C-alpha positions as CSV (number, residue, x, y, z in Angstrom):
1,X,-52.3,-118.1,121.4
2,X,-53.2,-118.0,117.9
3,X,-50.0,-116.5,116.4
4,X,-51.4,-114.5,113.6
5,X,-52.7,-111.5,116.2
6,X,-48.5,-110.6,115.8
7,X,-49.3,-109.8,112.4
8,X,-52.2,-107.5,113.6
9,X,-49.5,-105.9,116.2
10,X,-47.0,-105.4,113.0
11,X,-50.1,-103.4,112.2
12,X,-50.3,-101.7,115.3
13,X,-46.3,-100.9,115.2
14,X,-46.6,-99.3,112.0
15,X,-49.6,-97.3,113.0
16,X,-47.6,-96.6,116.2
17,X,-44.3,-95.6,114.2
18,X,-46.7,-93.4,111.9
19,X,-48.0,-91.2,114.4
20,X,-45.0,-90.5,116.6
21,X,-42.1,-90.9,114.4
22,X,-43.0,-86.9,112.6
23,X,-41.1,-85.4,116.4
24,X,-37.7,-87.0,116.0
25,X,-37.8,-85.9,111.7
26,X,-39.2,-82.2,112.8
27,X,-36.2,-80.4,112.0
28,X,-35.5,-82.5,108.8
29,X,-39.0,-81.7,107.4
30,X,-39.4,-78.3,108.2
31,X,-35.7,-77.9,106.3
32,X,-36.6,-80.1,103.4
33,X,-40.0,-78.7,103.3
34,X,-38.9,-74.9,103.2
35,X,-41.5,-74.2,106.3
36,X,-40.8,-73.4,109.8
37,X,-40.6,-75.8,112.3
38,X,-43.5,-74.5,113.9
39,X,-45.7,-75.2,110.5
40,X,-43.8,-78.5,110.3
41,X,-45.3,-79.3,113.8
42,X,-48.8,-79.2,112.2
43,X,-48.2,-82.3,110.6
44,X,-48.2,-84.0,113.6
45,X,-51.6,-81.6,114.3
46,X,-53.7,-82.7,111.5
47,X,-52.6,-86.3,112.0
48,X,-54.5,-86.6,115.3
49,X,-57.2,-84.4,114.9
50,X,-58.4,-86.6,111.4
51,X,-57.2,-89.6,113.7
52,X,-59.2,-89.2,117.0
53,X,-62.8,-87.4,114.5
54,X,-62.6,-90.1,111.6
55,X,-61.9,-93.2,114.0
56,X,-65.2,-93.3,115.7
57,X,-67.4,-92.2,112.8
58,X,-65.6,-94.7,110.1
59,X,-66.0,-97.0,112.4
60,X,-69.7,-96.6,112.7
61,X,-69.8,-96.3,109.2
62,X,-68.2,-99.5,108.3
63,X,-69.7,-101.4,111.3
64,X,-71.2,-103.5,108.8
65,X,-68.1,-104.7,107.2
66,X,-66.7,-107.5,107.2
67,X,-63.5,-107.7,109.4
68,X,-60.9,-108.8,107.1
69,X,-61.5,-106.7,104.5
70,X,-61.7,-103.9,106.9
71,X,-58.1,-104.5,108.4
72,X,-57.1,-104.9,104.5
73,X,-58.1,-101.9,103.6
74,X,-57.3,-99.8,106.5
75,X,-53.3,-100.7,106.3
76,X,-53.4,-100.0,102.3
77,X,-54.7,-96.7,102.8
78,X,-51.6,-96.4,105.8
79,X,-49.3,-97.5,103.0
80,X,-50.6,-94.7,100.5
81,X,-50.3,-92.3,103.0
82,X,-46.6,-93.5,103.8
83,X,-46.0,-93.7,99.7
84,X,-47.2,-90.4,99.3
85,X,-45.1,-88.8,102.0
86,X,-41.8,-90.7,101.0
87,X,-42.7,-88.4,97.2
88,X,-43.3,-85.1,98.7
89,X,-41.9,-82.5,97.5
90,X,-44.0,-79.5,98.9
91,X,-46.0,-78.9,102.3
92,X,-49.5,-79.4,100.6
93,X,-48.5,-83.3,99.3
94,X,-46.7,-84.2,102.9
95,X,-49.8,-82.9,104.6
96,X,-52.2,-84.7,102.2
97,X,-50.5,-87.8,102.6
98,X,-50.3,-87.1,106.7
99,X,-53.8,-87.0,106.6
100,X,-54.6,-90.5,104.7
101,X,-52.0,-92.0,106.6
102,X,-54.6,-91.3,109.4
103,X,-57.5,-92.2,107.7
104,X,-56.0,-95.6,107.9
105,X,-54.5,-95.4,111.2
106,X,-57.8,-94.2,112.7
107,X,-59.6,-97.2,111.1
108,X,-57.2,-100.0,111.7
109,X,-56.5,-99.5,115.5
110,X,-60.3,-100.4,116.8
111,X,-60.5,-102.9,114.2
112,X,-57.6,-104.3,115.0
113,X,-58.3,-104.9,119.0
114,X,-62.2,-106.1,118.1
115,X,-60.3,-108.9,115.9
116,X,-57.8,-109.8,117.9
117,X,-60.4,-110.6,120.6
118,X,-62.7,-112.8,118.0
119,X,-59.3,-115.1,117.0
120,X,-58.4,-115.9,120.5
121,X,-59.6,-118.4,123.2
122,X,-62.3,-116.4,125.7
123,X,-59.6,-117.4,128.5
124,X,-57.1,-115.6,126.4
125,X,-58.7,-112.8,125.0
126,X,-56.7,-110.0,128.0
127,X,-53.5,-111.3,126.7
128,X,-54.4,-111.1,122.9
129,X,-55.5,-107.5,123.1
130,X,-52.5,-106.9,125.0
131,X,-50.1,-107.9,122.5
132,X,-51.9,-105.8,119.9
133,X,-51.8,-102.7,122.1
134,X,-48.2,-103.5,122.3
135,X,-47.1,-103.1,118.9
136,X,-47.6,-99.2,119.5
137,X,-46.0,-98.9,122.6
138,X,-42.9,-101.0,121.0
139,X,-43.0,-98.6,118.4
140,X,-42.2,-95.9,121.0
141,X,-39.1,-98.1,122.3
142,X,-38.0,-98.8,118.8
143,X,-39.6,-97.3,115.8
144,X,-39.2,-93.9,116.8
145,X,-35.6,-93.6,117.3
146,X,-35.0,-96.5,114.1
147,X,-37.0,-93.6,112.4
148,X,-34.6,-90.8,113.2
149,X,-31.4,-93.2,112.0
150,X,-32.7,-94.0,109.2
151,X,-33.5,-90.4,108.5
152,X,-29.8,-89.6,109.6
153,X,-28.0,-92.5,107.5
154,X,-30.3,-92.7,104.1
155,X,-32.7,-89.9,103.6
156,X,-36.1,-88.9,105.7
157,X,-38.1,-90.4,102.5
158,X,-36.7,-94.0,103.4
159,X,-38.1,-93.9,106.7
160,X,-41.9,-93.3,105.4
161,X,-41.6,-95.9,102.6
162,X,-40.3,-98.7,105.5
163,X,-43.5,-97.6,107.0
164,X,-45.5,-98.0,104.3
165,X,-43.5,-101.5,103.4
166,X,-44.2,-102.8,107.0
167,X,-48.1,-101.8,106.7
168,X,-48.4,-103.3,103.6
169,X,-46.7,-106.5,104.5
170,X,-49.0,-106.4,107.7
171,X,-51.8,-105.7,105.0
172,X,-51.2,-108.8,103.3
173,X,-50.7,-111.5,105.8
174,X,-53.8,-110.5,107.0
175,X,-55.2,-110.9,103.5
176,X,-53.6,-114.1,103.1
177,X,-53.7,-115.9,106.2
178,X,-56.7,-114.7,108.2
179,X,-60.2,-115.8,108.2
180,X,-63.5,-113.8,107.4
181,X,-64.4,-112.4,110.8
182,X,-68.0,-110.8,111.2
183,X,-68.8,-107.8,112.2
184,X,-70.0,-106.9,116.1
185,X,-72.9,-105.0,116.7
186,X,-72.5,-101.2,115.3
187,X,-72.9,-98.8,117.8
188,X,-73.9,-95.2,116.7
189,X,-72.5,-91.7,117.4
190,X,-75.3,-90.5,119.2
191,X,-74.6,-93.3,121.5
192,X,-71.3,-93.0,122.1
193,X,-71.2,-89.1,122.4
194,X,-74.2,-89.6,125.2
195,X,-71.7,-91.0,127.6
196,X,-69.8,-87.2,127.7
197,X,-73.3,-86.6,129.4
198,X,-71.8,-88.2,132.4
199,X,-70.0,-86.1,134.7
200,X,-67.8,-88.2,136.1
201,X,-67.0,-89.2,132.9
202,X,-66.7,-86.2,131.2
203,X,-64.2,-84.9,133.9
204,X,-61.9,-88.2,133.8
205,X,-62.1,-87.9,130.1
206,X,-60.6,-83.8,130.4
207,X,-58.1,-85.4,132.5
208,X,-56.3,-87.3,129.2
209,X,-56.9,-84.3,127.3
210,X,-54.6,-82.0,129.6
211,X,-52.1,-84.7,130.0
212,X,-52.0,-85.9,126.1
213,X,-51.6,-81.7,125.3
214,X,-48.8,-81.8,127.9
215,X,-46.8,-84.6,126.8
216,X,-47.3,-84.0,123.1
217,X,-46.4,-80.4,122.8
218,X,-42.6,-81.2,124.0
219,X,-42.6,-84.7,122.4
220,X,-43.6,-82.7,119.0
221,X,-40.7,-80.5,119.5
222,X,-38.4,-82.9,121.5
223,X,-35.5,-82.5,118.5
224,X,-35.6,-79.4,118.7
225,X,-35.5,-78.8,122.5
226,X,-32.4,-81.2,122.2
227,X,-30.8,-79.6,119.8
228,X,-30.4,-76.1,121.9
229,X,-29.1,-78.7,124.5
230,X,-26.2,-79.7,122.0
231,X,-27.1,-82.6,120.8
232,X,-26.5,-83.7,117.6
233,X,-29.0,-86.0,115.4
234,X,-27.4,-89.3,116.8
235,X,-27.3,-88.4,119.9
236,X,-30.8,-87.1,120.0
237,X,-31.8,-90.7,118.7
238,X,-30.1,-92.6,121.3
239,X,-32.5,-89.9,123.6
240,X,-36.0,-90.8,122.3
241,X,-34.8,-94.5,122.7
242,X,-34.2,-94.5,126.4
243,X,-37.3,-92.2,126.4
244,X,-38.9,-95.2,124.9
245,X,-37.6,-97.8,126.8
246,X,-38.5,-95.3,130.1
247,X,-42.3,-95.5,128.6
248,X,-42.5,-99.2,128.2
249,X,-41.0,-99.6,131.8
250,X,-43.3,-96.8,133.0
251,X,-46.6,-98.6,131.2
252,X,-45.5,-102.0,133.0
253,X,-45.7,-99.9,136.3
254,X,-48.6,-98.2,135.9
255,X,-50.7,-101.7,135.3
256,X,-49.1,-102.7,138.6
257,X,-49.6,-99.7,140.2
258,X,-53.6,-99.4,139.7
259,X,-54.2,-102.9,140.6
260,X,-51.4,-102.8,143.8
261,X,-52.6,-98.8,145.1
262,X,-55.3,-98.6,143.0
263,X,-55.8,-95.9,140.2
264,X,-57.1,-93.2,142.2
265,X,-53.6,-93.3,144.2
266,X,-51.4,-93.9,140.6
267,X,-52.9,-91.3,139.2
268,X,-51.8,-88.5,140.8
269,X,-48.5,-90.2,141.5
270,X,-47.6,-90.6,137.6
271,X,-48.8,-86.6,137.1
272,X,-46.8,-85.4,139.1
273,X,-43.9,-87.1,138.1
274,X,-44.8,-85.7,135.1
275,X,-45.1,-82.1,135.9
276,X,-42.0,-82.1,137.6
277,X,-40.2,-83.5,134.4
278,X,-41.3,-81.1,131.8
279,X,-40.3,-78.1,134.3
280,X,-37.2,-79.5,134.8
281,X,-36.2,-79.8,131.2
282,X,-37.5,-76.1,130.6
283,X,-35.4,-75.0,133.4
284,X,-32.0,-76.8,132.8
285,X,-32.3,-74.9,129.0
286,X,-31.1,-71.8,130.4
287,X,-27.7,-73.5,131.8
288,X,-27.9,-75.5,128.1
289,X,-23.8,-75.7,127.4
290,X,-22.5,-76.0,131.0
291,X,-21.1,-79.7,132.5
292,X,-23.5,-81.9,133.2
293,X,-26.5,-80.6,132.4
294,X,-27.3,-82.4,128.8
295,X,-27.3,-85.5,131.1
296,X,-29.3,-84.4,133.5
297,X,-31.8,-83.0,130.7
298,X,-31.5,-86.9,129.6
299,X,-32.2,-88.1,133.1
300,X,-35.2,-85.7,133.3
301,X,-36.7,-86.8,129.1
302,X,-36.2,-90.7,130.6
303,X,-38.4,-89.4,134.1
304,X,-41.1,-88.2,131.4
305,X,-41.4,-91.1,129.5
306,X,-41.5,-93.1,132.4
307,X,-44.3,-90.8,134.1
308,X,-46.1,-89.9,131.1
309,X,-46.8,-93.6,130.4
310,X,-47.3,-95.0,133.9
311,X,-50.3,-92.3,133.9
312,X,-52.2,-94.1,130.9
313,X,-52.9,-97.8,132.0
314,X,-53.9,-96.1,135.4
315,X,-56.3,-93.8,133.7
316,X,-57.8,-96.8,131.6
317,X,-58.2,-98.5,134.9
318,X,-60.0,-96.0,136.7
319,X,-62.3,-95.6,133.6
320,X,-63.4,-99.1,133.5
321,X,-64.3,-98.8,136.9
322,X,-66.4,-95.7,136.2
323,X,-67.9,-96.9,133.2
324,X,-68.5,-100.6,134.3
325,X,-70.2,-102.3,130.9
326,X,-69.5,-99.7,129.0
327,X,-66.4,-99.7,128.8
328,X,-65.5,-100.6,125.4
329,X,-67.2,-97.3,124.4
330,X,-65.4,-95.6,127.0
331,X,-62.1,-96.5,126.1
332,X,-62.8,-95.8,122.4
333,X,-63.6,-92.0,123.8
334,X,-60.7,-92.1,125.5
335,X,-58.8,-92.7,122.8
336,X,-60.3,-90.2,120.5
337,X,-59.7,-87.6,123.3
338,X,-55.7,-88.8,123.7
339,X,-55.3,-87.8,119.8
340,X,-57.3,-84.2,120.1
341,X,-54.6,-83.7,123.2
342,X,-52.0,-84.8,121.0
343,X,-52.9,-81.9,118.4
344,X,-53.8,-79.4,121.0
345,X,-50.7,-80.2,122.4
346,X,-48.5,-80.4,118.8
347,X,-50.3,-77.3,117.8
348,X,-49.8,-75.1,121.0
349,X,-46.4,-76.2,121.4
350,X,-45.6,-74.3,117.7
351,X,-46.7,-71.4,119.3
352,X,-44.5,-71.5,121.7
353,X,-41.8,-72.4,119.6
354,X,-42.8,-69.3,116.8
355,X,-43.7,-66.2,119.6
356,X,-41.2,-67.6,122.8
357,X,-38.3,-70.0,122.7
358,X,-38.3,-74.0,122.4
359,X,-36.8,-73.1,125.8
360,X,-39.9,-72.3,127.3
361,X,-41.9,-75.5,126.0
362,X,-41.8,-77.7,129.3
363,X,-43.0,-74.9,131.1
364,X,-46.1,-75.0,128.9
365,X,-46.5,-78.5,129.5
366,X,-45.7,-78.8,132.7
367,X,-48.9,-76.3,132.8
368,X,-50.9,-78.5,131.6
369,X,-50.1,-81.7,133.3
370,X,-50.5,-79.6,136.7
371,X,-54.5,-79.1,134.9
372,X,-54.9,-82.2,134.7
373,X,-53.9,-83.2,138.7
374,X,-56.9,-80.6,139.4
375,X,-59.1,-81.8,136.8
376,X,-58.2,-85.0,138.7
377,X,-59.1,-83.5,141.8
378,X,-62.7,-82.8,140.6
379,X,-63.2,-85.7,139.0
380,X,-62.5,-87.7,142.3
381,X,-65.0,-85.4,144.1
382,X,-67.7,-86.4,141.3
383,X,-66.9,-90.3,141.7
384,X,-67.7,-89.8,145.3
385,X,-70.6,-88.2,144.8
386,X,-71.7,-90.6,142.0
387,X,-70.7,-93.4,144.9
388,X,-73.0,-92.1,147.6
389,X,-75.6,-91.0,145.0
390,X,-75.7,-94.9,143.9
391,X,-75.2,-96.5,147.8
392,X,-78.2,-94.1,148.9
393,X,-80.4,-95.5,145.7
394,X,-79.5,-98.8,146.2
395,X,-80.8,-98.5,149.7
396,X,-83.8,-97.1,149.0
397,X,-84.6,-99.7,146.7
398,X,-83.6,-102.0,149.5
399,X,-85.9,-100.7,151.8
400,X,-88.8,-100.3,148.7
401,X,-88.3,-104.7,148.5
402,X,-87.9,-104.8,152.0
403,X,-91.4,-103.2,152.7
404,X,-92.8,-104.8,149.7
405,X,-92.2,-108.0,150.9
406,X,-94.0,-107.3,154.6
């Protein structure tokens, strides 16, 4: 394995750290900011909304580029997003630098997997995407809660300039010690947006949209929901670690689980593990104070992360299979989708927050995971259909050959 794709998952950890990292600081920002936390949580809202629209057309825009270069310039822009945030001293500047932080983010992420791929050994190619994809999911394990310490022990402005330091020293080894890598073959907008044309597609795709809103509107306001438990900052840190810990543990399963079961049965499985999660933590809030039930709320933010993240290598799974060589495109949509979720989600969950109770935010959720088991449901019924549709033309054609040849 050609060890300089662990500088492109340092990348991918500071991406990762980047766009999670704003739900642990939430109360922080929204104090140091003078804003609610509800306005605070749109941070985390135009983050992935200029993520998941400016990934796939930057991408086509700078198809031409050359790879190196690309990466390069993609983790600087991360780092001045980072810079600027760490200076902020108003809403307008933290937002401004949220939203070239994602500029960045958006264009370093594809980049990153398409080189990762090119450096390896076609026999290794699985395992060097792999490692890529699992500087983000580290970040949930480690970066996120190393976010919230450093927050706690120095001041929330060191915890955006580390960012930026580890993006920029990402930025330059990449620089330094990679090879010009040539671009692929640009594919256009009106070429990847055709696939949405598909509807079994379209529905698997609505799927990851209910269940990134659900998970991201408590994850946006997961300090805060902590804090009516009791929980002080520390405390709450040591929380979104196990979370992330729960997550990596519940990604490792969910790989296992689609190729074991199958996706179609993992599916439903993670989801509603997931639905029953987010109720429970909305429903422990009203005993919030009495023995016990800060732990159990633990137990049932360890059962999300677990759920929540066993459901996305299952869904990636069953999307290959429905998308077959087009794939790559697929997954790309997919991924655009998971970030408009993740601001749907970030941005609905301040409205519960502002006109309800932070109380009454895994109810919300746990909503809109149980969506996305029906969307599920439908979408099933549309593979099916696809499935016979396809086994009825394939005999016909069959039997077109057959009489062909006679």
């Amino acid at each position: 394995m050609d060890k300089r794709i662990f500088w492109l998952a340092l990348g991918a950890f500071a991406v990762g750290t980047e766009g999670y990292m704003i739900g642990g600081l939430l109360p922080t920002l929204a104090a140091a900011m003078h804003v609610s936390t509800a306005l605070a949580g749109q941070l985390v809202t135009a983050f992935a909304l200029v993520y998941a629209f400016s990934s796939p057309l930057l991408t086509t825009l700078t198809g031409r580029m050359e790879r190196r270069k690309l990466l390069f310039g993609s983790l600087l822009l991360l780092t001045v997003g980072n810079v600027l945030c760490g200076f902020a001293s108003s809403y307008g500047l933290m937002m401004t630098g949220r939203i070239v932080a994602a500029l960045g983010a958006g264009l370093f992420s594809p980049g990153a997997v398409a080189v990762a791929s090119t450096l390896a050994a076609p026999e290794k190619r699985g395992r060097a995407v792999s490692i890529v994809i699992a500087g983000q999911t580290v970040s949930l394990i480690l970066g996120v809660p190393f976010g919230m310490w450093v927050a706690l022990t120095f001041d929330w402005r060191t915890t955006f300039w580390i960012v930026g330091g580890v993006a920029l020293l990402a930025a330059l080894a990449i620089r330094l010690l990679f090879p010009k890598v040539a671009p692929g073959a640009a594919i256009g907008i009106r070429e990847r947006l055709s696939y949405l044309k598909k509807p079994e597609l379209l529905s698997a795709l609505l799927i990851t949209l209910a269940w990134a809103t659900g998970i991201f509107a408590l994850f946006t306001y997961v300090s805060e929901l902590f804090s009516g438990y009791g929980a002080g900052g520390r405390t709450i840190s040591m929380v979104l670690c196990l979370s992330g810990i729960a997550s990596f543990i519940g990604v490792r399963t969910g790989g296992l689980a689609a190729d074991r079961i199958g996706p179609n049965r993992a599916i439903p499985l993670a989801l509603t593990l997931l639905t029953a999660a987010l109720i429970l933590m909305s429903a422990l809030y009203g005993f919030a104070g009495r023995p016990g039930i800060l732990a159990m709320a633990v137990a049932a933010m360890a059962l999300f992360g677990f759920s929540g993240y066993m459901f996305n290598p299952a869904q990636q799974h069953r999307l290959i299979g429905l998308s077959g060589p087009s794939s790559g495109i697929v997954l790309s949509l997919q991924s655009s989708v998971l970030y408009v979720g993740s601001a749907l989600g970030a941005s609905a969950g301040g409205a519960v927050v502002r006109f309800a109770t932070v109380g009454e935010i895994g109810y919300f959720a746990g909503a809109m995971t149980a969506l996305s088991l029906v969307l599920f449901a439908v979408s099933l019924r549309l593979e099916r259909r696809m499935k016979r549709r396809a086994a009825v033309t394939g005999h016909a054609h069959a039997a077109d050959e057959s009489g062909a040849a006679g």
